[in-house]
mmCIF file of C-alpha atoms and ligand atoms in Angstrom:
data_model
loop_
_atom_site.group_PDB
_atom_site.id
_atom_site.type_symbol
_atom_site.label_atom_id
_atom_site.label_comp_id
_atom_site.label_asym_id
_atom_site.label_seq_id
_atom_site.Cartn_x
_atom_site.Cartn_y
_atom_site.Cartn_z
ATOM 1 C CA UNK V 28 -22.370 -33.442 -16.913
ATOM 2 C CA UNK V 29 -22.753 -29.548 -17.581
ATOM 3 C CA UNK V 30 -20.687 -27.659 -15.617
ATOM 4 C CA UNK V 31 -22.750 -24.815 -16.553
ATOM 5 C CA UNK V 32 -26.036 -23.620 -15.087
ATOM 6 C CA UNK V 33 -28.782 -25.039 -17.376
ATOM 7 C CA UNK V 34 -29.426 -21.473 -18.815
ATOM 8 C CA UNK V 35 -25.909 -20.398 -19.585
ATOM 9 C CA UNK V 36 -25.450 -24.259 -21.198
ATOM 10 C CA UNK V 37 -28.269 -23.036 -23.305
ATOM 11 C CA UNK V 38 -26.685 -19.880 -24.253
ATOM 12 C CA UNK V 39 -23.257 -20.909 -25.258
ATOM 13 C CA UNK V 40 -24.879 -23.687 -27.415
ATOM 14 C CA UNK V 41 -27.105 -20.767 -29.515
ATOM 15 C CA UNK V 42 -23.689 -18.391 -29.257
ATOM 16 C CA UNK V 43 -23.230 -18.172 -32.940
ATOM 17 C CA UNK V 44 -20.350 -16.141 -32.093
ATOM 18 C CA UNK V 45 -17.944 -16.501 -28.872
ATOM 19 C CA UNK V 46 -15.183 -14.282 -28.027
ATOM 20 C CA UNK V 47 -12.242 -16.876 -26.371
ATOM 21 C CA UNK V 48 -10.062 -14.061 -23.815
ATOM 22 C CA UNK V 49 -7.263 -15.651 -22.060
ATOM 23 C CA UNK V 50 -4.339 -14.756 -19.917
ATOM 24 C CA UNK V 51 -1.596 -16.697 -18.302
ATOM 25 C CA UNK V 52 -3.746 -19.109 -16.704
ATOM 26 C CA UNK V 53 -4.880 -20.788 -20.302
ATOM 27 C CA UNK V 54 -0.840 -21.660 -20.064
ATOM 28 C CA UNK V 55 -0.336 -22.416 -16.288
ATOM 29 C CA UNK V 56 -1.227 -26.308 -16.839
ATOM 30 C CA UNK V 57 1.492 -26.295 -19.513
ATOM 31 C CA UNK V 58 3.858 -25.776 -16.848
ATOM 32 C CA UNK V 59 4.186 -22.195 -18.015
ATOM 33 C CA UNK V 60 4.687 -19.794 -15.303
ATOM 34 C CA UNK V 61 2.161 -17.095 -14.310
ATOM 35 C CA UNK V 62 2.499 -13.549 -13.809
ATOM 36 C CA UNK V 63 1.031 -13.163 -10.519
ATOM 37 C CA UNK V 64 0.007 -15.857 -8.935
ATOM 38 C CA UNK V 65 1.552 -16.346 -5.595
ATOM 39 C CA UNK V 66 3.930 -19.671 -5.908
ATOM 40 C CA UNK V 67 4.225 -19.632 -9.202
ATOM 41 C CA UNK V 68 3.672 -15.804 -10.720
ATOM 42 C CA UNK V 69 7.092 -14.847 -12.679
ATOM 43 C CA UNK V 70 7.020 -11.379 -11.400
ATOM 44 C CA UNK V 71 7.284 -12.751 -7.873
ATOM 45 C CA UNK V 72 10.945 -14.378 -8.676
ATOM 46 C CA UNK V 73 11.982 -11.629 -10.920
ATOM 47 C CA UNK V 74 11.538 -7.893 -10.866
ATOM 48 C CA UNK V 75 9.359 -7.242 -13.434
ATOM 49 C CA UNK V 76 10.519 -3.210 -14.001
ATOM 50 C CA UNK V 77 14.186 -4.511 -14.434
ATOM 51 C CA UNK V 78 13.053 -6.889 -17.523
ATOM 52 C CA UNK V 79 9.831 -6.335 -19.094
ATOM 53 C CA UNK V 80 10.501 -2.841 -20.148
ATOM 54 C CA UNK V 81 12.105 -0.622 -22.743
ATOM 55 C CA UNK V 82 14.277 1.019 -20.144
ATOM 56 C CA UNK V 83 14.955 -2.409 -18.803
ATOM 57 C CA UNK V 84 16.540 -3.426 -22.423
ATOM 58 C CA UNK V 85 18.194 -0.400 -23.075
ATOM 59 C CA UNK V 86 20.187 -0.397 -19.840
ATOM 60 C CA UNK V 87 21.069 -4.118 -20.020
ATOM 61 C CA UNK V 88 20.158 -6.248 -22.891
ATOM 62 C CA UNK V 89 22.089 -9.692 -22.576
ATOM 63 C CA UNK V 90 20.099 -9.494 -19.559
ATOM 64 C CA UNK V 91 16.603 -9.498 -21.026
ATOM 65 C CA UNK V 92 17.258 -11.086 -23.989
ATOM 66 C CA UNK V 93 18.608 -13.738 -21.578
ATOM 67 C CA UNK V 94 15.438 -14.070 -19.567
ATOM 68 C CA UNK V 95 13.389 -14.554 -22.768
ATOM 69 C CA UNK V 96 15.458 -16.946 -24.411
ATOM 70 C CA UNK V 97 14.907 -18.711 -20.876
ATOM 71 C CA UNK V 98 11.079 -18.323 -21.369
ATOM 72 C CA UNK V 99 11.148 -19.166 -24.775
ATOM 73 C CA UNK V 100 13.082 -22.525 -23.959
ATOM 74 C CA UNK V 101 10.457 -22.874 -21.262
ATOM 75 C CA UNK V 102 7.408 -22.846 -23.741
ATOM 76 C CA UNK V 103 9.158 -24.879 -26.338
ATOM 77 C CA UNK V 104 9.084 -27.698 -24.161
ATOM 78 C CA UNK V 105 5.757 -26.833 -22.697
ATOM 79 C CA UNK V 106 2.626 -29.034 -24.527
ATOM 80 C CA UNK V 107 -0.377 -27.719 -24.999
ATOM 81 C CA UNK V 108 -3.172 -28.279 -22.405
ATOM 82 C CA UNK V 109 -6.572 -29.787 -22.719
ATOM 83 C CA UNK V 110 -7.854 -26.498 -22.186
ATOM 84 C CA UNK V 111 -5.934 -25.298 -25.754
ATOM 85 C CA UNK V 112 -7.164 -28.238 -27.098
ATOM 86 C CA UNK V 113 -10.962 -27.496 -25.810
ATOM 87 C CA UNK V 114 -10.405 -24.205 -27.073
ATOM 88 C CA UNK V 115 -9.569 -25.374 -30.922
ATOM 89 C CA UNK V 116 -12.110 -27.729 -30.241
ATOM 90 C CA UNK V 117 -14.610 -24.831 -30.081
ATOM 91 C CA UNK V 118 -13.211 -22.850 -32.584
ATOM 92 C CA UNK V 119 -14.269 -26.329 -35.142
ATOM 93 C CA UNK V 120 -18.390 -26.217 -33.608
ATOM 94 C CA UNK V 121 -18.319 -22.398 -33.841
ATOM 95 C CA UNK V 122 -16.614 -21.302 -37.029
ATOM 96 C CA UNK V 123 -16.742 -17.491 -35.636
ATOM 97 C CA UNK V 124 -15.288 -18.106 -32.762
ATOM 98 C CA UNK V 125 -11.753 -15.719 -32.316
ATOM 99 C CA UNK V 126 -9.261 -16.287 -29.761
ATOM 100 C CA UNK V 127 -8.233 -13.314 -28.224
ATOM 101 C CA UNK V 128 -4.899 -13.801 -25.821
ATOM 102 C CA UNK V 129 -2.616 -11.953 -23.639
ATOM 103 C CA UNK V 130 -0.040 -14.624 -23.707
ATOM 104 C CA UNK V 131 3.006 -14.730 -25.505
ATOM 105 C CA UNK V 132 3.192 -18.309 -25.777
ATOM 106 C CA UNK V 133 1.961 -20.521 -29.194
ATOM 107 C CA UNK V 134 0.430 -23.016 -27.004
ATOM 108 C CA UNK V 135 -2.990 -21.806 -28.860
ATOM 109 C CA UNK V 136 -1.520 -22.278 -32.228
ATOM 110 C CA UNK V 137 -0.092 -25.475 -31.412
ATOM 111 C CA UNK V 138 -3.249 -26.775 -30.340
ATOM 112 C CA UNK V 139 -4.666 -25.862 -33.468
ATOM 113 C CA UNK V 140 -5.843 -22.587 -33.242
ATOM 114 C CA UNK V 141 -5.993 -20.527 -36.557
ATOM 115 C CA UNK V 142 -5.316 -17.123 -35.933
ATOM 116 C CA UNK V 143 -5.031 -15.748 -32.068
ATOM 117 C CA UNK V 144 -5.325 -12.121 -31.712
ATOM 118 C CA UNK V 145 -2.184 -11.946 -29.347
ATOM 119 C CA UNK V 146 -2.293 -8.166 -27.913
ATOM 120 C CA UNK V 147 0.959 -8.310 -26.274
ATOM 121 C CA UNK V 148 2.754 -10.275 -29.025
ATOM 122 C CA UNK V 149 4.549 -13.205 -29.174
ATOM 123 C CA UNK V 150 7.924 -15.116 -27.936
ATOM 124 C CA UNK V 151 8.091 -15.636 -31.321
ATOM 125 C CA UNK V 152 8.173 -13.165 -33.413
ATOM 126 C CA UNK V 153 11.508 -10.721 -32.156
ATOM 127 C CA UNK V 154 11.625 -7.390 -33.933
ATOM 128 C CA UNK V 155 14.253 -4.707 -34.441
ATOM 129 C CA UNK V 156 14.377 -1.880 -32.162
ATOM 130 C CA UNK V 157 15.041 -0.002 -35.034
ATOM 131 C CA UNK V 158 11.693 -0.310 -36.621
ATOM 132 C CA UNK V 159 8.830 -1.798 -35.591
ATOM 133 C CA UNK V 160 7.484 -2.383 -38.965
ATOM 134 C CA UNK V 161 9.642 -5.207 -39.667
ATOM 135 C CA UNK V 162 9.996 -8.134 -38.024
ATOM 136 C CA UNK V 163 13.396 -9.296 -37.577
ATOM 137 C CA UNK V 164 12.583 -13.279 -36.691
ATOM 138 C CA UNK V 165 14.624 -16.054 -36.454
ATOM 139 C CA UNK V 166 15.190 -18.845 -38.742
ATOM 140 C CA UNK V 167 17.246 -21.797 -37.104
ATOM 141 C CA UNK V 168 14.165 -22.193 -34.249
ATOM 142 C CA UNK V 169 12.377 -24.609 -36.666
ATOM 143 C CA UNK V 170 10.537 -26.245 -33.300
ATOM 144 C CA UNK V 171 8.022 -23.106 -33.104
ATOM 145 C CA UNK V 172 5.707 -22.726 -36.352
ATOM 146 C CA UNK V 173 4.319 -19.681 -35.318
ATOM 147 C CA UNK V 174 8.194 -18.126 -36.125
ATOM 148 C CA UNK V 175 8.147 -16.278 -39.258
ATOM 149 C CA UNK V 176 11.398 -17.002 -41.239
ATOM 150 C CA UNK V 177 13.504 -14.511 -41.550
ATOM 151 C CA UNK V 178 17.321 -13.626 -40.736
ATOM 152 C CA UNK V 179 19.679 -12.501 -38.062
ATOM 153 C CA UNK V 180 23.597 -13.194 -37.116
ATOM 154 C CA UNK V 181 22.303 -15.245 -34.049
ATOM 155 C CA UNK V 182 25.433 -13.804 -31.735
ATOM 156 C CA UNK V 183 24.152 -16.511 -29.285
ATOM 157 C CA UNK V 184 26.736 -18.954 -29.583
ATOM 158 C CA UNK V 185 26.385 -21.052 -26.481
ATOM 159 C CA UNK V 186 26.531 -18.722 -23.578
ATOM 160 C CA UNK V 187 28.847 -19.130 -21.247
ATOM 161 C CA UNK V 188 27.443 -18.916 -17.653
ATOM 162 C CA UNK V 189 26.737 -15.505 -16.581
ATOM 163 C CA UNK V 190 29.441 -14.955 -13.855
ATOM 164 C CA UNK V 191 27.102 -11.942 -12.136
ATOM 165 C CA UNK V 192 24.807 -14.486 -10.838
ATOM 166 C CA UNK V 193 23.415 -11.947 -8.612
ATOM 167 C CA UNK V 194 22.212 -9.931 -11.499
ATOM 168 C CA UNK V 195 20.051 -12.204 -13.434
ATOM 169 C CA UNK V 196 17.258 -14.050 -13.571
ATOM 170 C CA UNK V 197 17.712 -17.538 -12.005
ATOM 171 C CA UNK V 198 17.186 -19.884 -14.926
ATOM 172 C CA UNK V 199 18.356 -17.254 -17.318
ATOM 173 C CA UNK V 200 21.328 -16.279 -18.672
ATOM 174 C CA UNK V 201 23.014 -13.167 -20.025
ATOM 175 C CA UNK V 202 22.843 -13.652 -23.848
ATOM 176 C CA UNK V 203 23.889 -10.727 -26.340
ATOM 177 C CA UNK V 204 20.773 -10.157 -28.498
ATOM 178 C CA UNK V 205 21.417 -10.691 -32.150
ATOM 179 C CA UNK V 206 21.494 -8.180 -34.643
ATOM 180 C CA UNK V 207 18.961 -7.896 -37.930
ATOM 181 C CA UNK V 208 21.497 -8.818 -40.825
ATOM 182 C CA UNK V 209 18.915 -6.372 -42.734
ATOM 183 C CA UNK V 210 19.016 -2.846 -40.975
ATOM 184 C CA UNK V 211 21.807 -3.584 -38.566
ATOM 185 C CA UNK V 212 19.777 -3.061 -35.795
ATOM 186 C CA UNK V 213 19.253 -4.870 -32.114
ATOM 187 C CA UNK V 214 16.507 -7.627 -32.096
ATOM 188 C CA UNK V 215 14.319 -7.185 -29.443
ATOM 189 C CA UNK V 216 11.743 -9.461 -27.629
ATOM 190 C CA UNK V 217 8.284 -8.700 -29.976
ATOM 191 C CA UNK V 218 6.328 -8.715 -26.658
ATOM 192 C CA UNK V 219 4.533 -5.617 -25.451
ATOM 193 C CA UNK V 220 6.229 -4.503 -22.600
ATOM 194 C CA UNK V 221 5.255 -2.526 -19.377
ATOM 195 C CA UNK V 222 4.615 1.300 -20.567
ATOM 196 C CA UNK V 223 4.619 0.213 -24.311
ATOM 197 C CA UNK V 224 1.231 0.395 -26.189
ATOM 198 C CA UNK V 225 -0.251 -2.327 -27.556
ATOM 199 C CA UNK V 226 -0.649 -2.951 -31.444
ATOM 200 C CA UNK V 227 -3.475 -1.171 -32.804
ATOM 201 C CA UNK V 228 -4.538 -3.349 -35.361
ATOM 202 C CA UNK V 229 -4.625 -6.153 -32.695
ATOM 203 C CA UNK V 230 -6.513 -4.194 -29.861
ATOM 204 C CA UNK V 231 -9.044 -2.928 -32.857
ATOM 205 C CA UNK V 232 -9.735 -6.381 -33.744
ATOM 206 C CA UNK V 233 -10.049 -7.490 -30.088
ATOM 207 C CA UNK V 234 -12.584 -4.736 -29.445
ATOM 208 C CA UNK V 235 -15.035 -5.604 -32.983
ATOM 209 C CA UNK V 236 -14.660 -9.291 -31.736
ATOM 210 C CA UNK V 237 -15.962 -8.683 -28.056
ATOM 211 C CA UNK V 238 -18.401 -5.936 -29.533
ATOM 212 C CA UNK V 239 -20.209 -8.946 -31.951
ATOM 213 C CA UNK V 240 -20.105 -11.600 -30.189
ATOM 214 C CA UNK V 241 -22.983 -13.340 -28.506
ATOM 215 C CA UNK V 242 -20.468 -15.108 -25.651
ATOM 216 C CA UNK V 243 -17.596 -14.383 -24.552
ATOM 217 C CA UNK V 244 -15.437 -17.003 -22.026
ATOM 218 C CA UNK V 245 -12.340 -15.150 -20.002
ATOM 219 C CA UNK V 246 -10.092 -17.890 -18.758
ATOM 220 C CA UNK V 247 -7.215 -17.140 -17.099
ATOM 221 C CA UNK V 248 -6.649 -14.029 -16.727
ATOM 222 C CA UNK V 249 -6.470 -11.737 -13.375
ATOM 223 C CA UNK V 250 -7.921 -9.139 -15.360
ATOM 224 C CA UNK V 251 -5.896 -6.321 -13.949
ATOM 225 C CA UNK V 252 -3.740 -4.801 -17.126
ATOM 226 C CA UNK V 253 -4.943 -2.588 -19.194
ATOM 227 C CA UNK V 254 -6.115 -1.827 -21.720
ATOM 228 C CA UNK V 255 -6.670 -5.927 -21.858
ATOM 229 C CA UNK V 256 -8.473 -6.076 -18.821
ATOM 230 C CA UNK V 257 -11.289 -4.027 -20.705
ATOM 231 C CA UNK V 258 -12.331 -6.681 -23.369
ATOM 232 C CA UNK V 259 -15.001 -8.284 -21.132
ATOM 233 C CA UNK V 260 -16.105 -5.465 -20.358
ATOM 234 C CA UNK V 261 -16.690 -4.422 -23.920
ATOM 235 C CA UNK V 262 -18.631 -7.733 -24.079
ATOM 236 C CA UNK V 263 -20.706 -6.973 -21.665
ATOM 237 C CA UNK V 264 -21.565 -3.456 -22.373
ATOM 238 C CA UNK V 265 -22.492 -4.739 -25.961
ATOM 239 C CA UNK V 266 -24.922 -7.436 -24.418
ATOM 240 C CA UNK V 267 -22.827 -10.911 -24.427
ATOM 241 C CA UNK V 268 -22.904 -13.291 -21.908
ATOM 242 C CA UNK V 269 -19.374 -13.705 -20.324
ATOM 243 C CA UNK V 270 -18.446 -16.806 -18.466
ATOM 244 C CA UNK V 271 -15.174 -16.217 -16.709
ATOM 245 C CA UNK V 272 -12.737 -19.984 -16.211
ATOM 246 C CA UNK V 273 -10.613 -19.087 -12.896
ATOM 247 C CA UNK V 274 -9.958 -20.713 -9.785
ATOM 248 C CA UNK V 275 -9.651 -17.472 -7.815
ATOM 249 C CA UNK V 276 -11.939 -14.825 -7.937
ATOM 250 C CA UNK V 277 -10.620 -11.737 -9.940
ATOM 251 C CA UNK V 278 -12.292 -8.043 -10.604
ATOM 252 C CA UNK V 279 -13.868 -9.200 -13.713
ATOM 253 C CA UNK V 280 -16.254 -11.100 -11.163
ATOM 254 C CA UNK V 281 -18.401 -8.183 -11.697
ATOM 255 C CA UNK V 282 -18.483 -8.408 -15.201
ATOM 256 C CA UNK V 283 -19.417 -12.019 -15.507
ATOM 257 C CA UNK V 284 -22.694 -13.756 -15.936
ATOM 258 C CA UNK V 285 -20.975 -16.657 -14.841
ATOM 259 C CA UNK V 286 -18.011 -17.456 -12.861
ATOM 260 C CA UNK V 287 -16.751 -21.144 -13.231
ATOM 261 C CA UNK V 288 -14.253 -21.760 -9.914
ATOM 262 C CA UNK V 289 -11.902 -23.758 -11.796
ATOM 263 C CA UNK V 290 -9.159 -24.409 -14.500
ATOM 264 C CA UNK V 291 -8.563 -23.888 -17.827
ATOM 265 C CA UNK V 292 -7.677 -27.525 -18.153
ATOM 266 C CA UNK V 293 -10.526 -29.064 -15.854
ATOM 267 C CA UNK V 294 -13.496 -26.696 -16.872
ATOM 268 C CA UNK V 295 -12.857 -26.178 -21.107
ATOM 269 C CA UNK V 296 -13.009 -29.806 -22.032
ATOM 270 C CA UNK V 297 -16.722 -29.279 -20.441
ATOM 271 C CA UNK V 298 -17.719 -26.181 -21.999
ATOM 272 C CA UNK V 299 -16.464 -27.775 -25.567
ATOM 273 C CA UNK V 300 -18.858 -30.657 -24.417
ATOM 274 C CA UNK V 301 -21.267 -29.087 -24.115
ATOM 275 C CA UNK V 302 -21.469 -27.438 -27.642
ATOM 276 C CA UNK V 303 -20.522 -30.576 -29.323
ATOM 277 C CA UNK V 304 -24.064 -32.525 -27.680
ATOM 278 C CA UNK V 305 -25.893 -29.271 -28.672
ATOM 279 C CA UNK V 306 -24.502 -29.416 -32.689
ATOM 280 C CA UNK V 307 -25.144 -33.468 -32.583
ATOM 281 C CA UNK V 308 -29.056 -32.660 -31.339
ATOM 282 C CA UNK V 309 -29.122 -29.898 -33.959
HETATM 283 P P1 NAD S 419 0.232 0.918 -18.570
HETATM 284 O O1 NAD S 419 0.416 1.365 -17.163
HETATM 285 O O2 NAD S 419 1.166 1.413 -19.625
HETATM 286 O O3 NAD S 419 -1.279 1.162 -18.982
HETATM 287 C C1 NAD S 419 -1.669 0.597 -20.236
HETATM 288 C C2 NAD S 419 -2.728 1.525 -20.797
HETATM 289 O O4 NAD S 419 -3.985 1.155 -20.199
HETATM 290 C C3 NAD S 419 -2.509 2.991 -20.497
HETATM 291 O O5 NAD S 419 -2.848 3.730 -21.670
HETATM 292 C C4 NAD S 419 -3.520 3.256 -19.373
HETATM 293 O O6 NAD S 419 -4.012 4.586 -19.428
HETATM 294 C C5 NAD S 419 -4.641 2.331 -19.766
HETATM 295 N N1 NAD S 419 -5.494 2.039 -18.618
HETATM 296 C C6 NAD S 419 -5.114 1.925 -17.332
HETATM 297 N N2 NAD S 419 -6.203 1.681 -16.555
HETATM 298 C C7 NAD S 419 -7.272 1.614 -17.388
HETATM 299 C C8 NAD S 419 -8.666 1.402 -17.196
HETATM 300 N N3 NAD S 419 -9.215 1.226 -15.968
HETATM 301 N N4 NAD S 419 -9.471 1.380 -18.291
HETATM 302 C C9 NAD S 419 -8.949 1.577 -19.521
HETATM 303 N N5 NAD S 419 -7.652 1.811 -19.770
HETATM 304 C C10 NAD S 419 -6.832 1.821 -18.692
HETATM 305 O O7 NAD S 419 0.239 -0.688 -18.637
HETATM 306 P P2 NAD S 419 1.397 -1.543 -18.087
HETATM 307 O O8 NAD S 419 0.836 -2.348 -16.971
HETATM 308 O O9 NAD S 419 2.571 -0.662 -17.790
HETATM 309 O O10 NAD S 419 1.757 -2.492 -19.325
HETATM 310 C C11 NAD S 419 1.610 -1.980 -20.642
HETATM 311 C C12 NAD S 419 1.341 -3.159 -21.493
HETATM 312 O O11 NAD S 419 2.478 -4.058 -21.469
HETATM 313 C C13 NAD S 419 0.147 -3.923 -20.936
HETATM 314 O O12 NAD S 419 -0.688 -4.284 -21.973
HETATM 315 C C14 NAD S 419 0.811 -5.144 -20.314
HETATM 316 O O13 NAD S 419 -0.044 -6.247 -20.362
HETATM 317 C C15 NAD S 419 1.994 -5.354 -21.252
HETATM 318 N N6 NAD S 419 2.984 -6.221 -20.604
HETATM 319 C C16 NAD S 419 3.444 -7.285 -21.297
HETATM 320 C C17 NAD S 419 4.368 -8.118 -20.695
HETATM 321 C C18 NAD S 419 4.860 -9.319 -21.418
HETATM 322 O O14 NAD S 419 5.868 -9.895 -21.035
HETATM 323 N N7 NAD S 419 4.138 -9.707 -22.466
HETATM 324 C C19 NAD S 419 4.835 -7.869 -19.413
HETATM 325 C C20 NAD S 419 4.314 -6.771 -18.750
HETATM 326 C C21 NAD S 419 3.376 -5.931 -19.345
HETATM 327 N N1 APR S 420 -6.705 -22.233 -15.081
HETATM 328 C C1 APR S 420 -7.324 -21.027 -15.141
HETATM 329 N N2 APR S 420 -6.858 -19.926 -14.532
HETATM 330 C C2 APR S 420 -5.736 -20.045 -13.813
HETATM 331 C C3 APR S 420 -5.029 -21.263 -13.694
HETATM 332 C C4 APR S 420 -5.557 -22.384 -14.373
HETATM 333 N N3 APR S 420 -4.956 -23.584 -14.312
HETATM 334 N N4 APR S 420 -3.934 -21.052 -12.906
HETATM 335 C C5 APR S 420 -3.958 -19.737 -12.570
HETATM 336 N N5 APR S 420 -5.049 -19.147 -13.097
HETATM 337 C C6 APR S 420 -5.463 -17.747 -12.995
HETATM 338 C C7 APR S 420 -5.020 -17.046 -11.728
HETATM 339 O O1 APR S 420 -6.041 -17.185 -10.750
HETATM 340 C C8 APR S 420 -4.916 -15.597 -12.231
HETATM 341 O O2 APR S 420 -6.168 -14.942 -12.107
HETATM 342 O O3 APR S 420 -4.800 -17.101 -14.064
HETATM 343 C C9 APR S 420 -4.588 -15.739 -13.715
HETATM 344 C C10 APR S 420 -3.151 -15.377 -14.044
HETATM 345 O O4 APR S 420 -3.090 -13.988 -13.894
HETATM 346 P P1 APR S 420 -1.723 -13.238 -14.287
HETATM 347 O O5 APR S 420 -0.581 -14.024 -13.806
HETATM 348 O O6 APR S 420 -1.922 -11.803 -13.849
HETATM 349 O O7 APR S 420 -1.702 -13.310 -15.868
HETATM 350 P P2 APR S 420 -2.457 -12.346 -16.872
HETATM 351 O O8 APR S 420 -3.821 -12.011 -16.367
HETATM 352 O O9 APR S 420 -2.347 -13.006 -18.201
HETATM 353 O O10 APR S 420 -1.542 -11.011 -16.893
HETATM 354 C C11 APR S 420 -1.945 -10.000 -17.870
HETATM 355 O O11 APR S 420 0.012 -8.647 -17.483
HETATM 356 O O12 APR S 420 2.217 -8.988 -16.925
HETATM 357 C C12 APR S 420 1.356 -8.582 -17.945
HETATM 358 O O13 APR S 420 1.452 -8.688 -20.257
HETATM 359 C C13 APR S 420 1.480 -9.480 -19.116
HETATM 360 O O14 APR S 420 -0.159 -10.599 -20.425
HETATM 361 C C14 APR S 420 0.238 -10.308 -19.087
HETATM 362 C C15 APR S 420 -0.732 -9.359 -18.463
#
């Protein structure tokens, strides 16, 4: 059954171009934690100003590095969802369809999506402080294939416990970031971090996506960081229909076309359906 109004069924199966946006939520099935959301959101556990900032790693970074080691471990074991799976699964019935995400995870790739535009970067790709040209990746973490090879002294050796528990995260752990064997440098996270701007090329591409395309699906995502939060609305000035995924309402509500009350997982498989009857009557 459609979980789409007949007419916006209708549209997504002519959409000769869809725009996929997500944000934590595409992940929260995984068992990856959310930003905001109330039980779950990782900013409500852990202050987000004292880790996901430059200022944050500059004044202590064992104690970043620590937390995303933590969330790196967390997404390694994570699986991807049926709603990453829907989403490849979309990407194969509409050959221009480009994923757009604000997650850091490779629960996209891993589900078989070619080439996410991630506009905040990735767990998995580290860089050195010293320039952001270069990345400055990891080798020995074979188990994610969106890592780029590369080399560093990992100084991780296993950490010992942290003995300030007070001043860390509380499944991470204080671990001395390594150092790029080619410039000497600090690694740091490669994420985009609160106050940093977000890669150009990546935004740029974002933006010509959501201009072009004929649909454009938001799942998961509160839409309220910017300059991300504006890629619907791109989509909308430049005439797409946009179907937001989310069980709670979210300021993109005014944005949308259609809002689907539900999740990732439960409401993709659906939409994915749906294209796949409309290329089998085609
Ligand atoms: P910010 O306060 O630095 O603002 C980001 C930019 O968006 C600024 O240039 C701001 O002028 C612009 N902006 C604000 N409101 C806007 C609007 N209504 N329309 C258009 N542009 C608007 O952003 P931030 O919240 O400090 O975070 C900066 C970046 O870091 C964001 O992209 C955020 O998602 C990212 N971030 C990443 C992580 C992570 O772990 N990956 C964590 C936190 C933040
Ligand atoms: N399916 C779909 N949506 C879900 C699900 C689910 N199973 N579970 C939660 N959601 C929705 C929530 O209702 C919420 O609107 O996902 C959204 C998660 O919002 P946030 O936690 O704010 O995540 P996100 O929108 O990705 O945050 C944007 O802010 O902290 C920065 O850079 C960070 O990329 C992040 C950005």
């Amino acid at each position: 059954e459609s979980v789409l109004p007949a007419g916006a069924a209708e549209l997504l199966g002519q959409a000769r171009r869809i725009v996929v946006f997500t944000g934590a939520g595409m992940s929260a099935e995984s068992g990856v934690p959310t930003f905001r959301d109330d039980l779950t959101g990782l900013w409500a556990q852990f202050d987000a100003e004292r880790l996901a900032t430059p200022e944050a790693f500059a004044a202590d970074p064992d104690l970043v590095w620590g937390w995303y080691e933590w969330r790196r471990a967390r997404v390694r074991q994570a699986q991807p969802n049926p709603g990453h799976l829907a989403v490849a699964a979309i990407e194969e019935l509409v050959p221009e369809t480009v994923v757009v995400t604000q997650n850091v995870d490779d629960l996209h790739e891993r589900a078989g999506s070619r080439a996410p535009i991630h506009l905040h970067g990735s767990l998995f790709a580290p860089r050195c402080v010293g320039d952001a040209a270069h990345p400055a990746a990891f080798p020995d973490v074979a188990t994610s294939q969106s890592a780029e090879s590369g080399e560093w002294q990992d100084q991780s050796a296993e950490p010992e416990k942290a003995t300030d528990k007070s001043a860390e995260p509380d499944e991470g752990r204080r671990i001395a970031p390594p150092c790029c064997t080619r410039c000497g440098a600090l690694v740091r996270p490669g994420v985009v971090w609160f106050g940093e701007a977000l890669p150009e090329a990546a935004l740029a591409a974002a933006v010509e996506a959501a201009t072009a395309c004929d649909v454009l699906l938001t799942v998961g995502t509160s839409g309220v960081v910017y300059p991300a939060a504006e890629i619907p609305r791109v989509a909308a000035r430049a005439g797409a229909v946009v179907i937001q995924v989310n069980p709670e309402p979210t300021p993109l509500d005014g944005v949308c076309d259609v809002n689907l009350r539900g999740t990732a997982a439960g409401v993709l498989p659906a939409l994915a359906a749906t294209l796949q009857s409309v290329a089998e009557e085609a």
